PDB file of C-alpha atoms in Angstrom:
ATOM      1  CA  MET A 854     118.946  50.816  93.057  1.00 67.00           C
ATOM      2  CA  ASP A 855     117.799  52.195  96.143  1.00 88.00           C
ATOM      3  CA  MET A 856     119.865  55.512  95.463  1.00 91.00           C
ATOM      4  CA  LEU A 857     117.509  56.066  92.351  1.00 94.00           C
ATOM      5  CA  VAL A 858     114.424  55.016  94.715  1.00 94.00           C
ATOM      6  CA  LEU A 859     115.649  58.385  96.525  1.00 94.00           C
ATOM      7  CA  ASP A 860     116.126  60.126  94.018  1.00 96.00           C
ATOM      8  CA  ARG A 861     112.493  59.851  92.068  1.00 96.00           C
ATOM      9  CA  LEU A 862     111.484  60.653  95.726  1.00 96.00           C
ATOM     10  CA  MET A 863     113.196  63.320  96.629  1.00 97.00           C
ATOM     11  CA  LEU A 864     111.801  64.823  92.871  1.00 97.00           C
ATOM     12  CA  LEU A 865     108.614  63.934  93.724  1.00 97.00           C
ATOM     13  CA  VAL A 866     108.635  65.762  97.424  1.00 98.00           C
ATOM     14  CA  ARG A 867     109.759  68.647  95.412  1.00 98.00           C
ATOM     15  CA  LEU A 868     107.102  68.448  92.438  1.00 98.00           C
ATOM     16  CA  VAL A 869     104.561  68.493  95.099  1.00 98.00           C
ATOM     17  CA  MET A 870     105.948  71.105  97.103  1.00 98.00           C
ATOM     18  CA  LEU A 871     105.834  73.010  93.762  1.00 98.00           C
ATOM     19  CA  LEU A 872     102.595  72.633  93.145  1.00 97.00           C
ATOM     20  CA  VAL A 873     101.431  73.741  96.561  1.00 97.00           C
ATOM     21  CA  GLN A 874     103.474  77.001  96.277  1.00 97.00           C
ATOM     22  CA  LEU A 875     101.566  77.536  92.830  1.00 97.00           C
ATOM     23  CA  LEU A 876      97.825  76.255  94.219  1.00 96.00           C
ATOM     24  CA  HIS A 877      98.684  79.341  97.151  1.00 95.00           C
ATOM     25  CA  ARG A 878     100.007  82.100  94.920  1.00 96.00           C
ATOM     26  CA  LEU A 879      96.305  81.488  92.552  1.00 95.00           C
ATOM     27  CA  ASP A 880      94.175  81.293  96.246  1.00 94.00           C
ATOM     28  CA  LEU A 881      95.740  84.175  96.886  1.00 94.00           C
ATOM     29  CA  LEU A 882      95.800  85.864  93.384  1.00 94.00           C
ATOM     30  CA  VAL A 883      91.626  84.674  93.211  1.00 94.00           C
ATOM     31  CA  MET A 884      91.280  86.085  96.857  1.00 94.00           C
ATOM     32  CA  ALA A 885      93.144  89.387  95.883  1.00 93.00           C
ATOM     33  CA  LEU A 886      90.674  89.333  92.694  1.00 94.00           C
ATOM     34  CA  HIS A 887      87.297  88.455  94.815  1.00 92.00           C
ATOM     35  CA  LEU A 888      88.212  91.572  96.630  1.00 91.00           C
ATOM     36  CA  GLN A 889      88.660  94.482  93.646  1.00 92.00           C
ATOM     37  CA  LEU A 890      85.678  92.828  92.272  1.00 90.00           C
ATOM     38  CA  LEU A 891      83.546  93.736  95.899  1.00 89.00           C
ATOM     39  CA  ASP A 892      85.412  97.058  95.790  1.00 88.00           C
ATOM     40  CA  LEU A 893      84.025  97.804  92.466  1.00 87.00           C
ATOM     41  CA  LEU A 894      80.290  96.650  93.537  1.00 86.00           C
ATOM     42  CA  VAL A 895      80.061  98.749  96.055  1.00 86.00           C
ATOM     43  CA  LEU A 896      82.439 101.716  94.352  1.00 82.00           C
ATOM     44  CA  VAL A 897      79.884 101.704  91.655  1.00 78.00           C
ATOM     45  CA  PRO A 898      76.211 102.349  93.050  1.00 75.00           C
ATOM     46  CA  ARG A 899      78.028 105.066  95.468  1.00 74.00           C
ATOM     47  CA  ILE A 900      79.545 106.842  92.122  1.00 70.00           C
ATOM     48  CA  GLY A 901      75.802 106.408  90.035  1.00 69.00           C
ATOM     49  CA  SER A 902      73.981 107.596  93.530  1.00 73.00           C
ATOM     50  CA  GLU A 903      76.184 110.907  93.798  1.00 71.00           C
ATOM     51  CA  THR A 904      75.754 111.758  90.029  1.00 70.00           C
ATOM     52  CA  GLY A 905      72.582 110.847  90.096  1.00 64.00           C
ATOM     53  CA  GLY A 906      72.370 113.402  93.265  1.00 55.00           C
ATOM     54  CA  SER A 907      74.129 116.634  91.837  1.00 53.00           C
ATOM     55  CA  LYS A 908      71.591 117.054  89.373  1.00 48.00           C
TER      56      LYS A 908
END
């Protein structure tokens, strides 16, 4: 009986650790996408002003 409880507890701990890793990776992905979006927001007006200024 005790071994069964221990096994279930270890399984639960592993699941929680996997969830934490998954959330961490999602967080990194969201941060990377956010940075890329910010780069685009900065680049688009710059490109627009360059093409507008050359005409």
